[in-house]
Amino acid sequence: MHSNGHVPKLIIEGNGPLSGEVVASGAKNAVLPILAATILASEPVTLHNVPKLQDVIVLTDLLKDLGAKVEINGNTVVIDPRSITKIRASHNLVKLMRASILVLGPLVSKFGEAEVSLPGGCAIGSRPVDQHLKGLEALGANIELKNGYVFASTPNHAKLTGNHFTFDMITVTGAENIIMAAVLADGRTVLDNCAQEPEVVDLCEMLITLGAQIEGVGTSRLVIDGVMQLTGGEHTIMPDRIEVGTYLVAGAMTFGDIIVNDCTPIHQEATIEALLQTGCGVEVMERAIRVFPKASKLKAIDIKTQPYPKFATDMQAQFMALATIADGKSTIIETIFENRFMHANELSRMGANIRIEDHMAIVTGVDRLSGAEVSATDLRASAALILAGLVADGTTTMDQIYHLDRGYDGIERKLTGLGAKIRRI
């Protein structure tokens, strides 16, 4: 670690209503599988609306380490996978980010073998990769686990073979890995109980642009007919629906009037429903959403995280922050990750009244939060603490902010543009 003088921290001052407009960046959870999918191409791939995130840097570094050529120009990234020679994703890169497991499917599909370190990563639950491995086995891969690596190979480096596979549980990265593996497999693959998240849809659309044959996109059953090879092409990354949701909650909590531009409102249905529950105003436009105050207090909410299109686990921490200052008792039930209430302790340090029972948080609203020294425990927790800091009396200092840079593109700049007092030291 750095010595204490050099650890960056965020200083947030409670500072009244936010106002103005903010633009959504590209989606972290869409760009990562799409970057991995470029491995499958036989010509360069150009990606637009790529967010500036630490996770993107890690994955492009991993692609470079495998031998790909990567050019980053603002929000456009060009990847030429033709020079990839290596099939081993080494631990020193994978350990920086769980999503590195996404290179497994494309590598074994394109080269008939892959060696990928098992991910460590975020502390919000075990998130086993067994569905990824079972799916690859169904497509004819041999899987061995040794020395912390997954070794996947096909007999004689032949192609994977299409098959019918049903996921035991909804897994976004699991579905993405198997979809990427199946697009170059021999014959037809049918995947059932597939995750239907918009980010999975975005990956499928990018693959289709490169010549993949996928039917049922956006449903729980995908039918994939393997092709000989994928070409190159261009794709624009979808807006980040979690980032959009985070700014909407910031507007609601501060009783501000803000518009989030360049977003896809249909992706926000569960978030908008929760915001309306709190009694604030929401106006939906074609590519923008406005949130504005309707009452002097927010109302308590009851939410339960579930797979898309229900309420997203990645929005749970932000709504817990909102619930801390809402009128009455809110209940938040987490069904996706078992260890995802770590932000509750930090919010309590700011004066929040939160009781955790198993998979449920019971939050009784208080009149005021007060600034404190807090630590971000994971990516969305870091956003929740910023939101709390925006409405707290005094100053909040947050450390461990590297979590924030993994998933939010320019959050201080964007919040400052809306009138927040927030700076990095």
Coordinates of C-alpha atoms in Angstrom, one line a residue:
M1 CA 0.0 0.0 0.0
H2 CA 0.9 3.7 -0.3
S3 CA 2.1 5.5 2.7
N4 CA -0.7 7.5 4.3
G5 CA 0.2 10.7 2.7
H6 CA -0.5 9.4 -0.7
V7 CA -3.7 7.4 -0.3
P8 CA -6.4 9.3 -2.3
K9 CA -9.5 10.2 -0.5
L10 CA -12.8 11.9 -1.4
I11 CA -14.0 14.9 0.6
I12 CA -17.8 15.4 0.3
E13 CA -19.6 18.4 1.8
G14 CA -23.4 18.3 2.5
N15 CA -24.6 21.1 0.2
G16 CA -28.2 21.4 -0.7
P17 CA -30.1 20.4 -3.9
L18 CA -28.3 19.3 -7.1
S19 CA -29.5 20.9 -10.3
G20 CA -28.6 20.7 -14.0
E21 CA -27.9 18.0 -16.6
V22 CA -25.5 15.1 -16.6
V23 CA -24.6 12.7 -19.4
A24 CA -24.5 8.9 -19.0
S25 CA -21.2 7.1 -20.0
G26 CA -21.0 3.6 -21.6
A27 CA -21.9 0.6 -19.4
K28 CA -19.1 -1.0 -17.4
N29 CA -21.0 -4.4 -17.3
A30 CA -21.5 -4.3 -21.1
V31 CA -18.1 -3.1 -22.2
L32 CA -16.2 -5.8 -20.3
P33 CA -17.7 -8.9 -22.0
I34 CA -17.7 -7.0 -25.4
L35 CA -13.9 -6.3 -25.0
A36 CA -13.4 -10.1 -24.2
A37 CA -15.5 -10.9 -27.3
T38 CA -13.1 -9.2 -29.6
I39 CA -10.8 -12.2 -29.1
L40 CA -13.3 -14.1 -31.4
A41 CA -12.9 -11.7 -34.3
S42 CA -10.7 -12.3 -37.3
E43 CA -10.3 -8.6 -38.1
P44 CA -10.1 -5.4 -36.0
V45 CA -13.1 -4.3 -34.0
T46 CA -14.0 -0.6 -33.2
L47 CA -15.9 0.1 -30.0
H48 CA -17.5 3.5 -29.3
N49 CA -18.8 5.1 -26.1
V50 CA -16.2 3.1 -24.1
P51 CA -16.2 4.5 -20.5
K52 CA -12.9 5.6 -18.9
L53 CA -12.8 3.1 -16.0
Q54 CA -10.1 1.2 -14.2
D55 CA -11.8 -2.1 -15.1
V56 CA -11.6 -1.2 -18.8
I57 CA -7.8 -0.6 -18.5
V58 CA -7.4 -3.9 -16.7
L59 CA -9.2 -5.8 -19.5
T60 CA -7.4 -4.0 -22.3
D61 CA -4.1 -4.7 -20.5
L62 CA -5.1 -8.4 -20.4
L63 CA -5.9 -8.4 -24.1
K64 CA -2.5 -6.8 -24.8
D65 CA -0.8 -9.4 -22.7
L66 CA -2.5 -12.1 -24.8
G67 CA -1.0 -10.4 -27.9
A68 CA -3.8 -8.2 -29.2
K69 CA -3.1 -4.6 -30.4
V70 CA -5.2 -2.0 -28.6
E71 CA -5.6 1.6 -29.5
I72 CA -7.5 3.9 -27.2
N73 CA -8.6 7.3 -28.6
G74 CA -10.9 9.1 -26.2
N75 CA -14.0 7.0 -25.9
T76 CA -13.2 4.9 -29.0
V77 CA -11.2 1.7 -28.7
V78 CA -9.9 -0.3 -31.6
I79 CA -8.8 -3.9 -30.9
D80 CA -6.9 -6.0 -33.4
P81 CA -7.1 -9.6 -32.2
R82 CA -5.1 -11.2 -35.1
S83 CA -1.8 -11.0 -33.2
I84 CA -3.1 -13.0 -30.2
T85 CA -0.7 -15.9 -29.6
K86 CA -1.1 -16.5 -25.9
I87 CA -3.9 -18.5 -24.3
R88 CA -3.0 -17.9 -20.7
A89 CA -4.6 -15.2 -18.7
S90 CA -2.2 -14.8 -15.8
H91 CA -3.1 -14.3 -12.2
N92 CA -1.4 -10.9 -11.7
L93 CA -4.0 -9.4 -14.2
V94 CA -7.0 -11.6 -13.4
K95 CA -6.7 -10.9 -9.6
L96 CA -7.4 -7.2 -10.3
M97 CA -10.8 -7.9 -11.6
R98 CA -13.3 -10.8 -11.4
A99 CA -14.6 -10.1 -14.9
S100 CA -11.3 -11.3 -16.4
I101 CA -12.9 -14.8 -16.4
L102 CA -14.8 -13.5 -19.5
V103 CA -11.8 -14.3 -21.7
L104 CA -12.2 -18.1 -20.9
G105 CA -15.1 -18.7 -23.4
P106 CA -13.6 -16.8 -26.3
L107 CA -10.1 -18.3 -25.9
V108 CA -11.2 -21.9 -25.8
S109 CA -13.7 -21.3 -28.6
K110 CA -11.1 -19.7 -30.9
F111 CA -8.0 -21.6 -30.0
G112 CA -9.3 -24.9 -28.6
E113 CA -7.5 -24.2 -25.3
A114 CA -7.3 -21.7 -22.5
E115 CA -5.7 -21.2 -19.1
V116 CA -7.3 -18.6 -17.0
S117 CA -6.6 -17.9 -13.4
L118 CA -9.6 -18.2 -11.0
P119 CA -10.8 -14.8 -10.1
G120 CA -10.5 -13.2 -6.7
G121 CA -12.0 -9.7 -6.9
C122 CA -14.9 -7.9 -5.2
A123 CA -15.8 -9.0 -1.7
I124 CA -19.5 -9.1 -2.2
G125 CA -20.0 -12.9 -2.3
S126 CA -18.5 -16.1 -3.5
R127 CA -20.0 -15.9 -7.1
P128 CA -18.8 -19.3 -8.1
V129 CA -17.7 -19.9 -11.7
D130 CA -19.2 -23.4 -11.8
Q131 CA -21.9 -22.4 -14.3
H132 CA -19.2 -21.2 -16.7
L133 CA -17.3 -24.5 -16.4
K134 CA -20.5 -26.7 -16.7
G135 CA -21.5 -24.8 -19.8
L136 CA -18.1 -25.2 -21.5
E137 CA -18.2 -28.9 -20.6
A138 CA -21.6 -29.2 -22.3
L139 CA -20.0 -27.8 -25.4
G140 CA -17.3 -30.4 -25.4
A141 CA -14.4 -28.8 -23.5
N142 CA -12.3 -30.7 -21.0
I143 CA -12.0 -28.7 -17.8
E144 CA -9.2 -29.2 -15.2
L145 CA -8.6 -27.0 -12.1
K146 CA -5.0 -26.9 -10.9
N147 CA -2.8 -24.4 -9.1
G148 CA -5.5 -21.8 -9.1
Y149 CA -6.0 -22.0 -12.9
V150 CA -8.8 -23.3 -15.1
F151 CA -7.4 -25.4 -17.9
A152 CA -9.9 -25.8 -20.7
S153 CA -9.3 -27.6 -23.9
T154 CA -11.0 -29.4 -26.8
P155 CA -9.8 -32.8 -28.1
N156 CA -7.1 -32.1 -30.7
H157 CA -7.8 -28.4 -30.5
A158 CA -10.9 -29.0 -32.5
K159 CA -14.0 -26.7 -32.4
L160 CA -16.4 -26.8 -29.5
T161 CA -19.7 -28.6 -30.4
G162 CA -23.2 -27.2 -30.1
N163 CA -25.4 -28.6 -27.4
H164 CA -28.4 -27.9 -25.2
F165 CA -27.5 -26.4 -21.9
T166 CA -29.7 -25.1 -19.1
F167 CA -28.2 -22.8 -16.5
D168 CA -28.9 -23.9 -12.9
M169 CA -29.2 -20.2 -11.9
I170 CA -29.3 -16.8 -13.5
T171 CA -25.7 -15.8 -14.0
V172 CA -24.8 -12.8 -16.2
T173 CA -21.1 -13.5 -16.7
G174 CA -21.8 -17.2 -17.0
A175 CA -24.3 -16.6 -19.8
E176 CA -21.9 -14.2 -21.5
N177 CA -19.0 -16.7 -21.4
I178 CA -21.1 -19.6 -22.9
I179 CA -22.7 -17.3 -25.6
M180 CA -19.1 -16.3 -26.7
A181 CA -18.0 -19.9 -26.7
A182 CA -21.0 -21.1 -28.7
V183 CA -20.8 -18.6 -31.6
L184 CA -17.9 -20.4 -33.1
A185 CA -18.9 -23.9 -32.1
D186 CA -19.9 -26.6 -34.6
G187 CA -23.6 -26.7 -35.0
R188 CA -26.5 -25.4 -32.9
T189 CA -26.4 -24.5 -29.2
V190 CA -29.6 -23.9 -27.2
L191 CA -29.2 -22.1 -23.9
D192 CA -32.1 -22.1 -21.4
N193 CA -32.6 -20.0 -18.2
C194 CA -30.3 -17.4 -19.7
A195 CA -29.8 -14.0 -18.0
Q196 CA -31.8 -11.3 -19.8
E197 CA -29.9 -8.3 -18.6
P198 CA -29.5 -5.5 -21.2
E199 CA -25.7 -6.0 -21.0
V200 CA -26.2 -9.6 -22.2
V201 CA -28.3 -8.2 -25.0
D202 CA -25.6 -5.6 -25.9
L203 CA -23.0 -8.4 -26.1
C204 CA -25.3 -10.5 -28.4
E205 CA -25.9 -7.5 -30.7
M206 CA -22.1 -6.8 -30.9
L207 CA -21.5 -10.5 -31.8
I208 CA -24.3 -10.4 -34.4
T209 CA -22.7 -7.3 -36.0
L210 CA -19.5 -9.5 -36.4
G211 CA -21.5 -12.2 -38.1
A212 CA -22.7 -14.4 -35.2
Q213 CA -26.1 -16.1 -35.5
I214 CA -28.1 -15.7 -32.3
E215 CA -31.9 -15.9 -32.0
G216 CA -34.0 -15.1 -29.0
V217 CA -31.9 -12.1 -27.9
G218 CA -33.3 -10.6 -24.7
T219 CA -35.3 -13.7 -23.7
S220 CA -34.3 -16.6 -21.4
R221 CA -33.8 -19.0 -24.4
L222 CA -31.0 -18.3 -26.9
V223 CA -30.5 -20.4 -30.1
I224 CA -27.0 -20.0 -31.4
D225 CA -25.9 -21.5 -34.8
G226 CA -22.1 -21.6 -34.9
V227 CA -20.3 -19.9 -37.7
M228 CA -16.8 -20.6 -39.2
Q229 CA -15.5 -17.2 -38.2
L230 CA -16.5 -13.7 -37.1
T231 CA -15.4 -10.7 -39.0
G232 CA -14.5 -7.3 -37.6
G233 CA -16.9 -4.4 -37.2
E234 CA -18.1 -1.5 -35.1
H235 CA -20.3 -1.3 -32.1
T236 CA -21.5 1.4 -29.7
I237 CA -21.6 0.4 -26.0
M238 CA -25.0 0.9 -24.3
P239 CA -25.4 3.6 -21.6
D240 CA -24.6 2.5 -18.0
R241 CA -28.0 1.9 -16.4
I242 CA -26.5 1.7 -12.9
E243 CA -24.6 5.0 -13.3
V244 CA -27.9 6.6 -14.6
G245 CA -29.7 5.2 -11.5
T246 CA -27.1 6.5 -9.2
Y247 CA -27.5 10.1 -10.5
L248 CA -31.3 9.8 -10.3
V249 CA -31.0 8.8 -6.6
A250 CA -28.6 11.7 -6.0
G251 CA -31.2 14.1 -7.4
A252 CA -34.0 12.6 -5.3
M253 CA -32.0 12.5 -2.1
T254 CA -30.9 16.1 -2.3
F255 CA -34.4 17.3 -3.4
G256 CA -32.7 18.5 -6.6
D257 CA -33.9 18.9 -10.2
I258 CA -31.7 17.0 -12.5
I259 CA -31.8 15.5 -16.0
V260 CA -29.7 12.4 -17.0
N261 CA -29.1 12.5 -20.8
D262 CA -28.1 9.8 -23.3
C263 CA -29.7 7.0 -21.3
T264 CA -32.2 4.2 -22.2
P265 CA -35.3 4.8 -20.0
I266 CA -36.7 1.3 -20.5
H267 CA -33.7 0.0 -18.6
Q268 CA -34.7 2.1 -15.6
E269 CA -38.2 0.8 -15.0
A270 CA -37.5 -0.8 -11.6
T271 CA -35.4 2.2 -10.5
I272 CA -38.1 4.7 -11.6
E273 CA -40.8 2.6 -9.8
A274 CA -38.7 2.8 -6.6
L275 CA -38.2 6.5 -7.0
L276 CA -41.9 7.1 -7.4
Q277 CA -42.5 5.0 -4.2
T278 CA -40.4 7.7 -2.4
G279 CA -42.7 10.4 -3.6
C280 CA -40.4 12.3 -5.8
G281 CA -41.3 13.4 -9.4
V282 CA -40.0 11.5 -12.4
E283 CA -40.3 12.6 -16.0
V284 CA -39.4 10.2 -18.8
M285 CA -38.3 11.5 -22.2
E286 CA -37.0 9.5 -25.2
R287 CA -33.3 9.5 -24.3
A288 CA -33.4 11.3 -20.9
I289 CA -34.9 11.1 -17.4
R290 CA -35.7 14.0 -15.1
V291 CA -36.1 13.7 -11.4
F292 CA -37.5 16.6 -9.3
P293 CA -38.9 17.2 -5.8
K294 CA -42.7 16.9 -5.0
A295 CA -42.7 16.9 -1.2
S296 CA -40.4 18.0 1.6
K297 CA -39.8 14.5 2.8
L298 CA -39.1 11.3 1.0
K299 CA -41.2 8.3 1.8
A300 CA -39.9 4.9 3.0
I301 CA -39.5 2.2 0.4
D302 CA -39.7 -1.6 0.2
I303 CA -37.4 -3.2 -2.4
K304 CA -36.1 -6.6 -3.2
T305 CA -33.2 -7.3 -5.6
Q306 CA -33.9 -9.8 -8.4
P307 CA -32.6 -10.5 -11.9
Y308 CA -33.5 -8.0 -14.6
P309 CA -36.1 -6.6 -15.3
K310 CA -36.7 -6.5 -11.5
F311 CA -34.8 -4.3 -9.1
A312 CA -31.0 -4.5 -9.6
T313 CA -28.6 -5.6 -6.9
D314 CA -26.3 -2.9 -8.2
M315 CA -28.8 -0.2 -7.1
Q316 CA -29.4 -1.6 -3.7
A317 CA -26.7 0.4 -1.8
Q318 CA -27.8 3.7 -3.4
F319 CA -31.4 3.2 -2.3
M320 CA -30.2 2.2 1.2
A321 CA -28.5 5.6 1.4
L322 CA -31.8 7.2 0.3
A323 CA -33.8 5.2 2.9
T324 CA -31.6 6.5 5.7
I325 CA -33.2 10.0 5.4
A326 CA -36.7 8.9 4.2
D327 CA -39.8 9.1 6.5
G328 CA -40.6 5.8 8.1
K329 CA -39.3 2.3 8.0
S330 CA -37.8 0.8 4.7
T331 CA -37.1 -2.8 4.0
I332 CA -34.4 -3.9 1.6
I333 CA -34.2 -7.6 0.7
E334 CA -31.0 -8.8 -1.1
T335 CA -31.5 -12.1 -3.0
I336 CA -28.5 -11.9 -5.4
F337 CA -25.3 -11.6 -3.3
E338 CA -25.0 -12.9 0.3
N339 CA -22.5 -10.3 1.5
R340 CA -23.9 -7.1 0.1
F341 CA -24.8 -5.1 3.2
M342 CA -21.3 -4.0 4.1
H343 CA -22.1 -0.4 3.5
A344 CA -24.7 -0.5 6.3
N345 CA -21.9 -0.2 8.9
E346 CA -20.4 2.8 7.2
L347 CA -23.8 4.5 6.8
S348 CA -24.4 3.9 10.5
R349 CA -21.2 5.8 11.3
M350 CA -22.9 8.7 9.7
G351 CA -25.9 8.4 12.0
A352 CA -28.1 6.1 10.0
N353 CA -30.5 3.7 11.8
I354 CA -30.1 0.3 10.0
R355 CA -30.7 -3.2 11.3
I356 CA -29.6 -6.2 9.4
E357 CA -31.5 -9.5 9.7
D358 CA -30.2 -12.2 7.4
H359 CA -30.9 -11.0 3.8
M360 CA -32.9 -8.0 4.9
A361 CA -32.0 -4.5 5.9
I362 CA -34.5 -2.6 8.0
V363 CA -33.8 1.1 7.7
T364 CA -35.6 3.6 9.9
G365 CA -35.2 7.1 8.5
V366 CA -33.5 9.8 10.5
D367 CA -33.8 13.6 10.2
R368 CA -30.1 14.2 9.5
L369 CA -27.0 12.3 8.7
S370 CA -23.7 13.7 9.9
G371 CA -20.4 13.7 8.1
A372 CA -17.9 11.1 9.2
E373 CA -14.8 9.2 8.1
V374 CA -15.9 6.2 6.1
S375 CA -14.4 3.4 3.9
A376 CA -15.8 2.2 0.6
T377 CA -16.1 -1.6 0.8
D378 CA -17.1 -2.2 -2.8
L379 CA -18.0 -0.4 -6.0
R380 CA -21.7 0.4 -5.3
A381 CA -21.1 0.9 -1.6
S382 CA -18.7 3.7 -2.5
A383 CA -21.5 5.4 -4.5
A384 CA -23.9 5.0 -1.6
L385 CA -21.5 6.8 0.8
I386 CA -21.1 9.7 -1.6
L387 CA -24.9 10.0 -1.8
A388 CA -25.1 10.0 2.0
G389 CA -22.3 12.6 2.1
L390 CA -24.2 14.9 -0.2
V391 CA -27.0 15.2 2.3
A392 CA -25.1 14.9 5.6
D393 CA -24.3 17.8 7.9
G394 CA -20.6 18.7 7.7
T395 CA -17.8 16.9 5.9
T396 CA -17.5 13.2 4.9
T397 CA -14.1 11.7 4.1
M398 CA -14.1 8.5 2.2
D399 CA -11.1 6.2 1.6
Q400 CA -10.6 3.0 -0.4
I401 CA -11.9 5.0 -3.4
Y402 CA -10.2 2.8 -5.9
H403 CA -13.5 0.9 -5.9
L404 CA -15.2 4.0 -7.3
D405 CA -12.8 4.3 -10.3
R406 CA -13.5 0.7 -11.2
G407 CA -17.0 1.6 -12.2
Y408 CA -17.8 5.3 -12.4
D409 CA -16.5 7.5 -15.2
G410 CA -15.7 10.9 -13.8
I411 CA -18.2 10.9 -10.9
E412 CA -16.6 13.9 -9.1
R413 CA -16.6 15.9 -12.3
K414 CA -20.2 15.0 -13.0
L415 CA -21.5 15.7 -9.5
T416 CA -19.5 18.9 -9.3
G417 CA -21.2 19.9 -12.6
L418 CA -24.6 19.5 -10.8
G419 CA -23.4 21.7 -7.9
A420 CA -22.1 19.1 -5.4
K421 CA -19.1 19.9 -3.2
I422 CA -16.8 17.0 -3.8
R423 CA -13.1 16.7 -4.3
R424 CA -10.3 14.2 -4.3
I425 CA -7.2 14.7 -2.2

